[in-house]
Amino acid sequence: NFNIILLTSIIFVNQKAQETAATHVAGLVEELALPAEGIAVAINNRIVRRPEWETTLLAEGDRLTVIRAVCGG
């Protein structure tokens, strides 16, 4: 008999509290169903380059800014 415990943390995404089970940026992008292209992510005012998303860990209380590219004229 196994018990499964999901650990979650509270972070802030664009100034809104967000409960997440994601442990790294890539997991959060997937969890929030964000597009794979056309976004930039910063944690605590530091840009996280896309190649670092898989290895950049999230911590309780982190403040993320997600910016989506918008095309138009």
mmCIF file of C-alpha atoms in Angstrom:
data_model
loop_
_atom_site.group_PDB
_atom_site.id
_atom_site.type_symbol
_atom_site.label_atom_id
_atom_site.label_comp_id
_atom_site.label_asym_id
_atom_site.label_seq_id
_atom_site.Cartn_x
_atom_site.Cartn_y
_atom_site.Cartn_z
ATOM 1 C CA ASN A 1 0.000 0.000 0.000
ATOM 2 C CA PHE A 2 1.535 3.275 -1.150
ATOM 3 C CA ASN A 3 0.551 6.802 -0.244
ATOM 4 C CA ILE A 4 1.202 9.479 -2.838
ATOM 5 C CA ILE A 5 1.912 12.923 -1.492
ATOM 6 C CA LEU A 6 1.985 15.841 -3.894
ATOM 7 C CA LEU A 7 4.114 18.684 -2.639
ATOM 8 C CA THR A 8 3.090 22.108 -3.780
ATOM 9 C CA SER A 9 4.440 25.560 -3.200
ATOM 10 C CA ILE A 10 3.075 29.052 -3.575
ATOM 11 C CA ILE A 11 4.844 31.298 -6.044
ATOM 12 C CA PHE A 12 3.757 34.515 -7.710
ATOM 13 C CA VAL A 13 3.259 34.672 -11.472
ATOM 14 C CA ASN A 14 2.782 38.188 -12.802
ATOM 15 C CA GLN A 15 1.914 39.325 -9.258
ATOM 16 C CA LYS A 16 -0.777 36.650 -8.716
ATOM 17 C CA ALA A 17 -0.361 33.875 -6.157
ATOM 18 C CA GLN A 18 -0.120 30.504 -7.870
ATOM 19 C CA GLU A 19 -0.014 27.082 -6.234
ATOM 20 C CA THR A 20 2.220 24.754 -8.204
ATOM 21 C CA ALA A 21 3.627 21.256 -8.062
ATOM 22 C CA ALA A 22 6.307 22.254 -10.599
ATOM 23 C CA THR A 23 9.867 22.160 -9.338
ATOM 24 C CA HIS A 24 11.513 23.986 -12.244
ATOM 25 C CA VAL A 25 10.645 26.631 -14.822
ATOM 26 C CA ALA A 26 9.999 24.161 -17.657
ATOM 27 C CA GLY A 27 7.505 22.275 -15.495
ATOM 28 C CA LEU A 28 5.679 25.472 -14.613
ATOM 29 C CA VAL A 29 5.483 26.555 -18.269
ATOM 30 C CA GLU A 30 3.944 23.171 -19.051
ATOM 31 C CA GLU A 31 1.626 23.246 -16.022
ATOM 32 C CA LEU A 32 0.305 26.683 -17.015
ATOM 33 C CA ALA A 33 -0.065 25.553 -20.658
ATOM 34 C CA LEU A 34 2.039 28.461 -21.875
ATOM 35 C CA PRO A 35 3.171 28.467 -25.499
ATOM 36 C CA ALA A 36 6.526 26.872 -26.207
ATOM 37 C CA GLU A 37 7.672 29.898 -28.201
ATOM 38 C CA GLY A 38 7.230 33.633 -27.843
ATOM 39 C CA ILE A 39 7.573 33.966 -24.069
ATOM 40 C CA ALA A 40 10.283 35.118 -21.687
ATOM 41 C CA VAL A 41 10.494 34.206 -18.001
ATOM 42 C CA ALA A 42 12.176 36.082 -15.163
ATOM 43 C CA ILE A 43 12.490 34.906 -11.567
ATOM 44 C CA ASN A 44 12.948 37.572 -8.922
ATOM 45 C CA ASN A 45 13.866 40.107 -11.642
ATOM 46 C CA ARG A 46 16.442 37.838 -13.320
ATOM 47 C CA ILE A 47 15.795 36.604 -16.872
ATOM 48 C CA VAL A 48 16.016 32.822 -17.193
ATOM 49 C CA ARG A 49 17.302 31.777 -20.606
ATOM 50 C CA ARG A 50 15.246 29.042 -22.290
ATOM 51 C CA PRO A 51 18.128 26.488 -22.177
ATOM 52 C CA GLU A 52 18.130 26.931 -18.369
ATOM 53 C CA TRP A 53 14.397 26.266 -17.876
ATOM 54 C CA GLU A 54 14.916 22.541 -17.194
ATOM 55 C CA THR A 55 17.539 23.174 -14.518
ATOM 56 C CA THR A 56 16.278 26.376 -12.877
ATOM 57 C CA LEU A 57 14.512 25.355 -9.673
ATOM 58 C CA LEU A 58 11.514 27.124 -8.211
ATOM 59 C CA ALA A 59 11.322 28.014 -4.526
ATOM 60 C CA GLU A 60 8.459 28.956 -2.241
ATOM 61 C CA GLY A 61 7.690 32.663 -2.653
ATOM 62 C CA ASP A 62 9.558 33.132 -5.955
ATOM 63 C CA ARG A 63 8.235 35.998 -8.054
ATOM 64 C CA LEU A 64 8.006 35.168 -11.741
ATOM 65 C CA THR A 65 7.288 37.504 -14.592
ATOM 66 C CA VAL A 66 6.073 35.913 -17.802
ATOM 67 C CA ILE A 67 6.172 38.130 -20.864
ATOM 68 C CA ARG A 68 4.446 37.113 -24.087
ATOM 69 C CA ALA A 69 5.587 38.526 -27.406
ATOM 70 C CA VAL A 70 2.809 40.294 -29.247
ATOM 71 C CA CYS A 71 2.933 41.052 -32.952
ATOM 72 C CA GLY A 72 0.963 43.863 -34.404
ATOM 73 C CA GLY A 73 1.118 47.168 -36.044
#
